[in-house]
Short mmCIF file of C-alpha atoms in Angstrom, two decimals:
data_model
loop_
_atom_site.label_atom_id
_atom_site.label_comp_id
_atom_site.label_asym_id
_atom_site.label_seq_id
_atom_site.Cartn_x
_atom_site.Cartn_y
_atom_site.Cartn_z
CA MET A 1 21.55 74.25 25.75
CA ASN A 2 17.87 74.47 24.89
CA ARG A 3 18.68 75.28 21.29
CA LEU A 4 21.05 72.30 21.11
CA TYR A 5 18.40 70.08 22.64
CA LEU A 6 15.77 71.27 20.20
CA SER A 7 18.12 70.81 17.26
CA THR A 8 18.96 67.29 18.39
CA LEU A 9 15.26 66.52 18.84
CA ALA A 10 14.47 67.87 15.38
CA ILE A 11 17.21 65.76 13.79
CA ALA A 12 16.00 62.67 15.64
CA PHE A 13 12.43 63.31 14.54
CA ALA A 14 13.48 63.83 10.93
CA SER A 15 15.54 60.63 11.01
CA SER A 16 12.55 58.72 12.39
CA VAL A 17 10.32 60.03 9.61
CA ILE A 18 12.89 59.03 6.98
CA ALA A 19 13.35 55.61 8.54
CA PHE A 20 9.58 55.08 8.69
CA ALA A 21 9.18 56.10 5.05
CA ALA A 22 11.95 53.71 4.03
CA GLN A 23 10.36 50.92 6.02
CA ALA A 24 6.98 51.58 4.44
CA ALA A 25 8.43 51.16 0.96
CA ASP A 26 10.90 48.35 1.60
CA VAL A 27 8.93 45.59 -0.19
CA LYS A 28 10.42 45.97 -3.64
CA ASN A 29 10.66 42.30 -4.62
CA ILE A 30 7.68 40.73 -6.39
CA VAL A 31 7.77 36.95 -6.84
CA ILE A 32 5.04 35.64 -9.16
CA VAL A 33 4.02 31.98 -9.20
CA ARG A 34 2.25 31.26 -12.48
CA GLY A 35 -0.74 29.01 -12.68
CA ALA A 36 -1.09 25.74 -14.52
CA LEU A 37 -1.69 25.61 -18.27
CA ALA A 38 -0.23 29.06 -19.13
CA ASP A 39 3.50 29.68 -18.67
CA GLY A 40 5.04 32.78 -17.13
CA SER A 41 5.43 34.72 -20.38
CA GLY A 42 1.83 35.90 -20.07
CA TRP A 43 2.97 38.05 -17.15
CA ARG A 44 5.34 40.11 -19.32
CA LYS A 45 3.17 43.24 -19.58
CA ALA A 46 2.38 43.31 -15.88
CA THR A 47 6.05 42.70 -15.09
CA GLU A 48 7.19 45.60 -17.27
CA ILE A 49 4.64 47.92 -15.62
CA LEU A 50 5.83 46.94 -12.14
CA GLU A 51 9.49 47.30 -13.06
CA ARG A 52 8.84 50.81 -14.40
CA ARG A 53 7.40 51.56 -10.97
CA GLY A 54 10.61 50.49 -9.28
CA PHE A 55 9.93 46.86 -8.38
CA HIS A 56 12.15 43.84 -8.95
CA VAL A 57 10.04 41.06 -10.45
CA THR A 58 10.81 37.35 -10.70
CA ILE A 59 8.51 34.72 -12.17
CA VAL A 60 8.64 31.15 -10.91
CA GLN A 61 8.40 28.58 -13.71
CA GLU A 62 7.47 25.72 -11.41
CA PRO A 63 7.37 22.23 -13.00
CA ILE A 64 3.82 21.35 -11.84
CA THR A 65 4.94 17.79 -11.20
CA SER A 66 3.69 17.87 -7.61
CA LEU A 67 2.61 20.51 -5.11
CA ALA A 68 5.70 19.76 -3.00
CA ASP A 69 8.00 20.22 -6.03
CA ASP A 70 6.35 23.52 -6.88
CA ILE A 71 6.60 24.85 -3.32
CA ALA A 72 10.29 23.92 -3.31
CA ALA A 73 10.82 25.67 -6.67
CA THR A 74 9.19 28.81 -5.28
CA LYS A 75 11.29 28.76 -2.12
CA ARG A 76 14.45 28.55 -4.23
CA VAL A 77 13.44 31.78 -5.97
CA LEU A 78 12.51 33.42 -2.68
CA ASP A 79 15.97 32.57 -1.34
CA LEU A 80 17.49 34.67 -4.13
CA GLN A 81 15.64 37.84 -3.14
CA ASP A 82 17.47 40.68 -1.44
CA GLY A 83 15.05 41.74 1.27
CA LEU A 84 11.34 41.21 1.74
CA ALA A 85 9.14 39.93 -1.08
CA LEU A 86 5.48 40.02 -2.00
CA LEU A 87 4.38 36.58 -3.18
CA VAL A 88 1.81 36.52 -6.01
CA GLY A 89 -0.02 33.44 -7.26
CA HIS A 90 -2.35 32.93 -10.22
CA SER A 91 -4.83 30.05 -10.37
CA TYR A 92 -2.98 26.88 -9.22
CA GLY A 93 -0.20 29.22 -8.11
CA GLY A 94 -2.46 30.13 -5.21
CA MET A 95 -2.08 26.58 -3.89
CA VAL A 96 1.69 27.04 -4.02
CA ILE A 97 1.96 30.45 -2.36
CA THR A 98 -0.36 29.37 0.45
CA GLU A 99 2.45 27.17 1.78
CA ALA A 100 5.53 28.83 0.30
CA GLY A 101 4.29 32.02 1.95
CA HIS A 102 5.57 30.77 5.31
CA SER A 103 9.09 31.74 4.18
CA THR A 104 10.41 34.40 6.55
CA ASN A 105 11.07 36.97 3.80
CA VAL A 106 7.49 36.90 2.50
CA ALA A 107 5.70 40.07 3.58
CA GLY A 108 2.31 39.29 2.07
CA LEU A 109 0.32 37.23 -0.42
CA VAL A 110 -1.64 38.25 -3.51
CA TYR A 111 -4.09 35.80 -5.07
CA VAL A 112 -4.90 36.56 -8.71
CA ALA A 113 -7.98 34.59 -9.87
CA ALA A 114 -6.48 31.88 -7.72
CA PHE A 115 -7.22 29.00 -5.42
CA GLN A 116 -6.80 30.02 -1.78
CA PRO A 117 -6.98 26.77 0.18
CA ASP A 118 -7.34 26.02 3.83
CA LYS A 119 -5.55 23.05 5.40
CA GLY A 120 -6.60 19.72 3.89
CA GLU A 121 -8.13 21.18 0.73
CA SER A 122 -6.92 20.37 -2.77
CA LEU A 123 -7.40 22.17 -6.06
CA LEU A 124 -9.78 19.42 -7.17
CA SER A 125 -11.87 19.54 -4.00
CA LEU A 126 -12.19 23.31 -4.19
CA ALA A 127 -12.96 23.36 -7.93
CA SER A 128 -15.66 20.72 -7.55
CA SER A 129 -17.33 22.59 -4.69
CA LYS A 130 -18.46 25.35 -7.07
CA PRO A 131 -18.10 24.24 -10.72
CA ALA A 132 -16.86 26.86 -13.17
CA GLY A 133 -18.39 27.95 -16.47
CA GLY A 134 -16.61 25.36 -18.53
CA MET A 135 -13.16 23.85 -18.43
CA ASN A 136 -12.56 21.28 -21.15
CA ILE A 137 -9.77 19.46 -19.34
CA ARG A 138 -8.27 16.39 -20.99
CA GLU A 139 -5.88 13.68 -19.79
CA THR A 140 -2.64 12.80 -21.54
CA THR A 141 -2.45 9.27 -22.94
CA ASP A 142 -0.40 8.09 -19.94
CA GLY A 143 -3.16 9.31 -17.62
CA LYS A 144 -0.73 11.29 -15.46
CA TYR A 145 -1.11 14.85 -16.75
CA LEU A 146 -3.92 17.24 -17.58
CA TYR A 147 -4.28 19.93 -20.24
CA LEU A 148 -6.96 22.22 -21.63
CA ASP A 149 -8.35 21.32 -25.05
CA PRO A 150 -6.69 23.87 -27.39
CA ALA A 151 -9.98 24.32 -29.27
CA ALA A 152 -11.65 25.49 -26.05
CA PHE A 153 -8.70 27.39 -24.60
CA ALA A 154 -9.68 30.89 -25.73
CA ASN A 155 -13.27 30.61 -24.52
CA ASP A 156 -12.50 28.92 -21.20
CA PHE A 157 -9.24 30.63 -20.22
CA ALA A 158 -8.66 33.85 -22.15
CA ALA A 159 -11.87 35.10 -23.74
CA ASP A 160 -10.87 38.77 -23.43
CA LEU A 161 -7.47 38.44 -25.09
CA PRO A 162 -6.88 39.02 -28.82
CA LYS A 163 -7.33 35.76 -30.75
CA ASP A 164 -3.66 35.48 -31.67
CA GLU A 165 -2.55 35.88 -28.05
CA ALA A 166 -5.08 33.33 -26.80
CA ALA A 167 -4.00 30.92 -29.56
CA PHE A 168 -0.36 31.25 -28.53
CA LEU A 169 -1.23 30.55 -24.89
CA ALA A 170 -3.05 27.42 -26.02
CA LYS A 171 -0.04 26.26 -28.05
CA SER A 172 2.45 26.92 -25.25
CA GLN A 173 0.37 25.65 -22.33
CA VAL A 174 2.12 23.74 -19.56
CA PHE A 175 0.59 20.40 -18.65
CA ALA A 176 -0.19 19.83 -14.95
CA SER A 177 0.23 16.56 -13.13
CA LYS A 178 -2.89 15.03 -11.62
CA GLU A 179 -0.82 14.58 -8.45
CA ALA A 180 -0.37 18.36 -8.14
CA PHE A 181 -4.08 19.01 -8.53
CA SER A 182 -5.08 16.36 -5.96
CA ALA A 183 -2.50 17.25 -3.30
CA LYS A 184 -3.89 18.58 -0.02
CA ALA A 185 -2.69 21.93 1.30
CA GLY A 186 -0.93 22.31 4.63
CA ASP A 187 -1.33 25.14 7.13
CA PRO A 188 -2.04 28.31 5.11
CA ALA A 189 0.25 31.31 5.37
CA TRP A 190 -2.74 33.65 4.94
CA LYS A 191 -3.68 32.91 8.55
CA THR A 192 -0.61 34.80 9.76
CA LYS A 193 0.21 37.18 6.88
CA LYS A 194 -1.65 39.91 5.03
CA SER A 195 -3.37 38.82 1.84
CA TRP A 196 -5.08 40.39 -1.14
CA THR A 197 -7.34 38.78 -3.74
CA ILE A 198 -8.25 39.69 -7.30
CA VAL A 199 -11.59 38.23 -8.36
CA ALA A 200 -11.92 37.89 -12.14
CA THR A 201 -15.65 38.40 -12.55
CA GLU A 202 -15.83 36.70 -15.98
CA ASP A 203 -13.70 33.72 -14.94
CA ARG A 204 -14.71 30.41 -16.52
CA ALA A 205 -11.83 28.43 -15.02
CA ILE A 206 -12.55 29.16 -11.35
CA ASN A 207 -16.04 30.12 -10.28
CA PRO A 208 -15.89 33.82 -9.27
CA ASP A 209 -18.15 33.05 -6.29
CA LEU A 210 -15.58 30.51 -5.12
CA GLU A 211 -12.87 33.17 -5.41
CA ARG A 212 -15.00 35.51 -3.30
CA GLN A 213 -15.76 32.80 -0.74
CA MET A 214 -12.12 31.83 -0.29
CA ALA A 215 -11.06 35.47 0.02
CA GLU A 216 -13.71 36.23 2.63
CA ARG A 217 -12.68 33.21 4.66
CA ALA A 218 -9.06 34.35 4.61
CA GLY A 219 -9.89 37.96 5.42
CA SER A 220 -8.22 39.13 2.22
CA GLU A 221 -8.62 42.61 0.77
CA VAL A 222 -10.62 42.06 -2.43
CA THR A 223 -10.51 43.80 -5.79
CA GLU A 224 -12.92 42.72 -8.52
CA ILE A 225 -11.86 43.11 -12.15
CA LYS A 226 -14.09 42.40 -15.12
CA ALA A 227 -11.87 39.91 -16.91
CA SER A 228 -11.33 36.29 -17.86
CA HIS A 229 -9.13 33.83 -15.99
CA ALA A 230 -6.21 35.41 -17.89
CA VAL A 231 -6.79 38.71 -16.05
CA PHE A 232 -3.02 39.11 -15.54
CA ALA A 233 -2.59 39.36 -19.34
CA SER A 234 -5.81 41.11 -20.37
CA GLN A 235 -5.79 43.71 -17.56
CA PRO A 236 -2.08 44.04 -16.68
CA GLU A 237 -2.35 47.66 -15.50
CA LYS A 238 -5.13 46.91 -13.04
CA VAL A 239 -3.37 43.80 -11.78
CA ALA A 240 -0.13 45.77 -11.36
CA ASP A 241 -2.05 48.41 -9.39
CA VAL A 242 -3.26 45.81 -6.91
CA ILE A 243 0.20 44.32 -6.55
CA GLU A 244 1.81 47.73 -6.05
CA ASN A 245 -0.73 48.72 -3.40
CA ALA A 246 -0.26 45.37 -1.64
CA ALA A 247 3.52 45.79 -1.63
CA ASN A 248 3.21 49.26 -0.12
CA GLU A 249 0.74 48.09 2.54
CA ALA A 250 2.79 44.96 3.33
CA GLY A 251 5.76 47.20 4.11
CA ASN A 252 3.86 49.17 6.75
#
């Protein structure tokens, strides 16, 4: 009887360990919300690294017509995930994940050189609070959309990328509506969910001190990477490392 009891106990213990290990690694979906100006193709290297490590990666190509539209676009992608997801946002994408992160299948949030707003803050109000090194933003002729002067794109956005890659990003940039940039954030998901922040120390699009300030306020785990605003493209391995660690911690 004692042997049977001990055997049963051992099996139960082993099953618990296996179940715990499975639970700790159950965040295998990575949903990336790109920022304004650069489309999602810049995330290809980081995506391939994460997929080799066993993750399922999806990139949201939100329209940037309004913050509400972009949150809705992100939620549609989240609805397609099988299981929990880690939500990653770059630049303006941080505005989006801050609200989309309330979705029940979001296990955590990763801000990559991103805006990390509190309720009532907009991208414009945050950006103006600590001006960046130099963003040569222009308006379209209809006055409704914004873009980065292609001649200044490499210096302001992607100074550490090869010239041909930075030039392609400039040519393929996605214009952002002024409405999206001026929209005020709602209640932030980072108040109730784990968050991580990558500070790009050579960022000329968002002041690195602003990135640090927002992360500290949110209680995010911070990693600093010497890189431009395009850190996701210039340092894909390091960015993938942060995302992988966040996914593992979010599953605990």
